[in-house]
Tab-separated table of C-alpha atoms in Angstrom:
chain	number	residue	atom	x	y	z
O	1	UNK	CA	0.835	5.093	-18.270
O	2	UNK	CA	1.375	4.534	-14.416
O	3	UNK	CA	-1.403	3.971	-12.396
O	4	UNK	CA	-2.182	6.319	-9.661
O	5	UNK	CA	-2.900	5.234	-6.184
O	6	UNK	CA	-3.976	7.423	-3.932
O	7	UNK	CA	-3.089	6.327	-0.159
O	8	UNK	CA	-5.034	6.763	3.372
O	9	UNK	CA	-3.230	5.353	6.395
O	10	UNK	CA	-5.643	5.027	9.347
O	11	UNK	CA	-4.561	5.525	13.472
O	12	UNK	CA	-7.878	5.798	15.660
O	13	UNK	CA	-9.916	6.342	12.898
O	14	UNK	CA	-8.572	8.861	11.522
O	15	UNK	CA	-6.309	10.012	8.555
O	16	UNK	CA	-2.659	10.212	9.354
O	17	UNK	CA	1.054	9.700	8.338
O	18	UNK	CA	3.958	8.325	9.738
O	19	UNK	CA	7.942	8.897	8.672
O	20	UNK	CA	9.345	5.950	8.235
O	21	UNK	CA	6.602	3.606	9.766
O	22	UNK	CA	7.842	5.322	13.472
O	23	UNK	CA	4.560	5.645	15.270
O	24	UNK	CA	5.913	7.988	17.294
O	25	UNK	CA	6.285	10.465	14.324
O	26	UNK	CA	2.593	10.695	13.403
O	27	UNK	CA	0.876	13.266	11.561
O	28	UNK	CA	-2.890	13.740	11.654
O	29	UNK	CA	-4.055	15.224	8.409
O	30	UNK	CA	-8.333	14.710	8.458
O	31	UNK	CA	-10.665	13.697	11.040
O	32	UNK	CA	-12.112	11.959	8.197
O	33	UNK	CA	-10.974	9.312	6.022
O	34	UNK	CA	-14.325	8.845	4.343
O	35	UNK	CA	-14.382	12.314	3.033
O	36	UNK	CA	-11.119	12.191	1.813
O	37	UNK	CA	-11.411	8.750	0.435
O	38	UNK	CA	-14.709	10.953	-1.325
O	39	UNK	CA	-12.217	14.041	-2.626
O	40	UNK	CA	-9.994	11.419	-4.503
O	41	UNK	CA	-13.487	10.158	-6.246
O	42	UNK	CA	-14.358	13.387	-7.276
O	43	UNK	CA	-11.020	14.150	-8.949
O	44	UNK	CA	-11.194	10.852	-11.355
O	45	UNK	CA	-9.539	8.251	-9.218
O	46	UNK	CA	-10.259	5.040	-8.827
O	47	UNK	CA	-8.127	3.020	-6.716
O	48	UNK	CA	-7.145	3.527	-3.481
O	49	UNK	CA	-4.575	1.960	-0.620
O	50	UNK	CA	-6.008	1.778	2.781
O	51	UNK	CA	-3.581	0.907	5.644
O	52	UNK	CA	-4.876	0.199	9.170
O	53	UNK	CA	-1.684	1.281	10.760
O	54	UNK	CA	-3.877	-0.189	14.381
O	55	UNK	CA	-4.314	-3.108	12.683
O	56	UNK	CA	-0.624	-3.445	11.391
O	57	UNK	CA	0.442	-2.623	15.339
O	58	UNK	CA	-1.700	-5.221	16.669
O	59	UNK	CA	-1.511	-7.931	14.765
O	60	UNK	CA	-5.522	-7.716	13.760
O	61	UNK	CA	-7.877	-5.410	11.849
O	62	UNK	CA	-8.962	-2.358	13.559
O	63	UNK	CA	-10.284	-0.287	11.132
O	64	UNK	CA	-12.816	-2.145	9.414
O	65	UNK	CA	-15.513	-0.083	10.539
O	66	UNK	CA	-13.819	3.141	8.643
O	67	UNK	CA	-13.098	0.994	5.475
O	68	UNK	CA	-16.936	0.014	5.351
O	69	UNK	CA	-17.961	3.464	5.032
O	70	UNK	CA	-15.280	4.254	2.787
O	71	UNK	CA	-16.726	1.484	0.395
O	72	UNK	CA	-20.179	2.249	1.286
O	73	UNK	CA	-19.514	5.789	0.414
O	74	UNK	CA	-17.728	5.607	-2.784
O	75	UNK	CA	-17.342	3.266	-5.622
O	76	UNK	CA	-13.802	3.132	-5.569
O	77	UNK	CA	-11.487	-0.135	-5.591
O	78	UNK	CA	-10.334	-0.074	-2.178
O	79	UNK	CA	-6.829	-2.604	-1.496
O	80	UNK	CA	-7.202	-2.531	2.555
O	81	UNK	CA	-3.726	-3.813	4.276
O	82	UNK	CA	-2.918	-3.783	8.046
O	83	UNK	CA	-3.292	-6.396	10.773
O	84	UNK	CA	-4.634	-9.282	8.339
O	85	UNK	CA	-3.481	-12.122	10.145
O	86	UNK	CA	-6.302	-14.812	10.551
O	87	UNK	CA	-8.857	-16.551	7.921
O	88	UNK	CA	-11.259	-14.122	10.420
O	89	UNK	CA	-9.017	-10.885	9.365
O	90	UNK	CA	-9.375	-11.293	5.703
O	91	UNK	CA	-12.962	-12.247	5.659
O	92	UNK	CA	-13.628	-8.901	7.673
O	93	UNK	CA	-11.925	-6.871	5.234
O	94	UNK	CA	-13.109	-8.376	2.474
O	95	UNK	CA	-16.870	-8.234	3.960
O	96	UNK	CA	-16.446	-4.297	4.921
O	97	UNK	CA	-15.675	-4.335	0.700
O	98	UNK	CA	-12.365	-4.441	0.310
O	99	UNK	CA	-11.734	-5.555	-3.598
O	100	UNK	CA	-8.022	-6.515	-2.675
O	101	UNK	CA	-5.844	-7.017	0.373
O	102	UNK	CA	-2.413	-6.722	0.509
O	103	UNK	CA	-0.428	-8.842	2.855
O	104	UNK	CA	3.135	-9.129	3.727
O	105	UNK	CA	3.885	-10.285	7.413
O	106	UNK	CA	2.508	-13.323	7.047
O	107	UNK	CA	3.532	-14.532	3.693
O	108	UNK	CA	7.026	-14.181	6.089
O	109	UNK	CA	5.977	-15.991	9.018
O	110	UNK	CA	3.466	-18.309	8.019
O	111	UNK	CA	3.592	-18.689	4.093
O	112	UNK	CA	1.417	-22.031	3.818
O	113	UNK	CA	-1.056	-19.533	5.160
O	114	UNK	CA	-0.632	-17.004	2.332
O	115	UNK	CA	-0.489	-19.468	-0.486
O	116	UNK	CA	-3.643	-21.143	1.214
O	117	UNK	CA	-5.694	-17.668	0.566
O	118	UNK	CA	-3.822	-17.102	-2.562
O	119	UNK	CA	-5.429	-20.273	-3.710
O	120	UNK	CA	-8.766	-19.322	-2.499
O	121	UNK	CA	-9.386	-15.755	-3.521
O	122	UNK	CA	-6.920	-15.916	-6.533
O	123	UNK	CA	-4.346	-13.397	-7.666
O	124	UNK	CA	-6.758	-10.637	-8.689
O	125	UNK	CA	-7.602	-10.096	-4.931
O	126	UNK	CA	-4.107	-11.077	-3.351
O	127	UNK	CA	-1.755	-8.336	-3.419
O	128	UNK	CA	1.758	-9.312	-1.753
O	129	UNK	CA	2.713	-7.003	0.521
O	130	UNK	CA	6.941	-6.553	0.601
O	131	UNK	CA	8.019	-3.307	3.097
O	132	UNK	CA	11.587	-3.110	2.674
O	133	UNK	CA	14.616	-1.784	4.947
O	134	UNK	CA	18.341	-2.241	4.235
O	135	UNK	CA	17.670	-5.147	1.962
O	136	UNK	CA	15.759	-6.989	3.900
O	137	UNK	CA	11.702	-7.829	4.081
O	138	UNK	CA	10.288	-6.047	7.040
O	139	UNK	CA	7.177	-7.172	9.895
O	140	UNK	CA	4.521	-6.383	11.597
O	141	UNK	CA	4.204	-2.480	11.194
O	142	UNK	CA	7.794	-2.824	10.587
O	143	UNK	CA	8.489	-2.995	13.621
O	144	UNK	CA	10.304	-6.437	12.962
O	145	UNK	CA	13.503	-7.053	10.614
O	146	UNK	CA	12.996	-10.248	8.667
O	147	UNK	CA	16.040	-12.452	7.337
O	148	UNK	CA	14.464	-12.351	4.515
O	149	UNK	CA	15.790	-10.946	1.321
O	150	UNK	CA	13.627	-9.300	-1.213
O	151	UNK	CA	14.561	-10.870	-4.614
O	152	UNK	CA	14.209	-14.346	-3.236
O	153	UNK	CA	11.177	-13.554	-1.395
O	154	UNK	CA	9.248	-12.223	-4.610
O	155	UNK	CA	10.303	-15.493	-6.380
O	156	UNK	CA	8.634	-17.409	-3.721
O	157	UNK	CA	5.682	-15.777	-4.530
O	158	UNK	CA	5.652	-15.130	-7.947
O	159	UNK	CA	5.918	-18.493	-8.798
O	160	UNK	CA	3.152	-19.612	-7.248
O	161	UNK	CA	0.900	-16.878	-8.943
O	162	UNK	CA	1.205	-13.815	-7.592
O	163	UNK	CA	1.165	-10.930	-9.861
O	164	UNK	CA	0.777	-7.861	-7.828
O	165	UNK	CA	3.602	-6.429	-5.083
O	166	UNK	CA	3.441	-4.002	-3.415
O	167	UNK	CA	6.910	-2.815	-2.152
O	168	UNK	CA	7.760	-0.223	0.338
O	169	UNK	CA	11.480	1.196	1.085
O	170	UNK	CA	10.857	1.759	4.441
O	171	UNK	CA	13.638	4.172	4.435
O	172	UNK	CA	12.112	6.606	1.967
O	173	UNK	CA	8.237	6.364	3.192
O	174	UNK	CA	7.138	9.614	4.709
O	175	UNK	CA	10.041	11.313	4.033
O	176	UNK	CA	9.318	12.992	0.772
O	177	UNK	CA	13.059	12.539	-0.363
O	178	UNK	CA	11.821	10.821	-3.164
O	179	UNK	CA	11.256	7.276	-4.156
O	180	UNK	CA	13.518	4.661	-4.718
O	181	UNK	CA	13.188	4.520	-8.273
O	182	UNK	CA	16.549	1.663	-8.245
O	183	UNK	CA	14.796	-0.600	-6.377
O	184	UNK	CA	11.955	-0.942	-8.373
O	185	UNK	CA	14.134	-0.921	-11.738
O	186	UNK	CA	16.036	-3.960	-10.069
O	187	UNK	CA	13.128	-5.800	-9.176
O	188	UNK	CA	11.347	-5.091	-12.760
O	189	UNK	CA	14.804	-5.602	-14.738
O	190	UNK	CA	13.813	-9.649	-12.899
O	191	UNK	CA	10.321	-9.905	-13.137
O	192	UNK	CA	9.635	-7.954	-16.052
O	193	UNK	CA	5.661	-9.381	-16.294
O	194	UNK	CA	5.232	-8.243	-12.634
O	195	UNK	CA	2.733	-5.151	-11.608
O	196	UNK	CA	4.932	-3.815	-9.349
O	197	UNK	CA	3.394	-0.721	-6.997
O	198	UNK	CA	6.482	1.402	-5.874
O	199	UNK	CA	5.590	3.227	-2.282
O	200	UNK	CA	7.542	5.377	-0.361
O	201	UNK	CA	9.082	8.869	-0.421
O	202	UNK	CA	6.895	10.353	-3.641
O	203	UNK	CA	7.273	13.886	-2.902
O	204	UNK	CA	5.955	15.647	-6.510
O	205	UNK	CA	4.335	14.833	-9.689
O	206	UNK	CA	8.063	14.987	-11.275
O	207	UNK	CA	8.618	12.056	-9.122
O	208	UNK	CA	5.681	10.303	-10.533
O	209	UNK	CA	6.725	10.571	-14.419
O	210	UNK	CA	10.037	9.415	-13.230
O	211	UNK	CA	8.885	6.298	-11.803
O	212	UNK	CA	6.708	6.204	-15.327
O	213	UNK	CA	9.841	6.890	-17.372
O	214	UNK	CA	11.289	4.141	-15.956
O	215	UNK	CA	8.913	1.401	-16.579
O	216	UNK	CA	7.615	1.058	-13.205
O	217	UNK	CA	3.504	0.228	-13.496
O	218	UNK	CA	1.653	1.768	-10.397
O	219	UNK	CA	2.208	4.010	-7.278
O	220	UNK	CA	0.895	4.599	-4.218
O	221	UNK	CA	1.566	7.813	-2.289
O	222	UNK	CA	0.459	10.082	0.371
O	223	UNK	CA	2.139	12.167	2.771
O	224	UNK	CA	2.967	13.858	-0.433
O	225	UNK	CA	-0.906	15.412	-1.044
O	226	UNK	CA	-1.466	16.134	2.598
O	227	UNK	CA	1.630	18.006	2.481
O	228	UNK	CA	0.555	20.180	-0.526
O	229	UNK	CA	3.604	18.838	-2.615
O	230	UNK	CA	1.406	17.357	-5.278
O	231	UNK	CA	-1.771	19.435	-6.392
O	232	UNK	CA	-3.635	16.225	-7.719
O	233	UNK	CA	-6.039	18.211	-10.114
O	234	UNK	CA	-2.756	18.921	-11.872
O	235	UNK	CA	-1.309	15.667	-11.360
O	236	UNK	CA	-4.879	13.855	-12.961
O	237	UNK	CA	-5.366	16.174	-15.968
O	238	UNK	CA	-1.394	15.768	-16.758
O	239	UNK	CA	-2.266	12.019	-16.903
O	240	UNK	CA	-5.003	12.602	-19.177
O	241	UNK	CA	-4.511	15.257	-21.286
């Protein structure tokens, strides 16, 4: 059964969504990201993806103050992503109670970095963070086109331990089009072992089972319940009936 991940992105403290990462196309849904963070709780989740979208902009965390509460407020397993750049980044989000971090622009642009704090906090807590647009691994609130490719990339990684990605088609994210349900079949068809989160463009709990149908392990989406498009009482009790 595919896990469900409930996502908050964070702009100024508060709960919002972009379309296509283009900060300029924001949507503010809640004042609030600790309530809502609070809501998913009280449905039966228990993960959650928290992007500082600040963070990811500047090139540090921003947020950290709204991720403590969310972790002082609920018990669920937070993965916080955004801005983590520095030995000083990760130790902030992992002391505001983070249980995970997901990373991506700097596994690009400074990898002995990455493997250094895969090494240190191990797999369980590393997730690799791989945002991808026309083929290629994308930067720094994607704002930045790597020349890296995403097959080769994973490899990197996943041969040095990782065993959670997180990967993003940029092009579907926020657009509730649907997700790229290909792209994750490629990468598991490769890494077959691999607990692979698909994110981007989940616009219904049809496009959930799909993604379960086709072997993929765990999702993250969003825009999709501030939107209405996915009712998620419905969407947990179908899970668990």
């Amino acid at each position: 059964m595919i896990e469900l991940i409930p996502a908050i992105d964070i702009i100024e403290g508060q709960c919002v969504r972009l379309t296509k990462g283009d900060y300029d196309r924001k949507t503010v849904y809640r004042d609030s990201p600790a309530e809502v963070a609070k809501e998913f709780e009280q449905l039966g989740f228990k993960r959650l993806h928290v992007v500082d979208l600040d963070g990811a902009k500047s090139k540090h965390i921003v947020n950290s103050s709204v991720l403590s509460r969310i972790t002082a407020e609920t018990r669920l397993i937070v993965d916080f992503g955004g801005g983590i750049k520095t030995d000083e980044d990760i130790e902030k989000a992992f002391e505001a109670g983070a249980s995970m971090v997901t990373v991506g622009s700097i596994a690009v642009t400074q990898p002995e970095l990455f493997m250094g704090w895969l090494d240190k906090y191990g797999a369980d807590r590393m997730i690799l963070g791989a945002d991808v647009r026309n083929g290629k691994i994308s930067i720094n609130g994607w704002k930045k086109d790597s020349t890296e490719d995403l097959l080769p990339f994973l490899k990197k990684y996943i041969d040095a331990g990782v065993r959670t990605v997180l990967c993003t088609e940029i092009s579907k994210d926020g657009t509730l089009q649907g997700p790229a349900i290909d792209l994750y079949k490629q990468v598991m068809q490769v890494y077959p072992t691999l607990h692979l989160i698909a994110s981007g463009g989940v616009s219904s709990i049809d496009d959930i089972k799909g993604l379960d149908a086709a072997g993929i392990p765990a999702v993250v989406f969003g825009k999709a319940i501030y939107e209405g498009k996915i009712n998620l009482k419905e969407l947990w009790d179908s899970q668990n009936a």
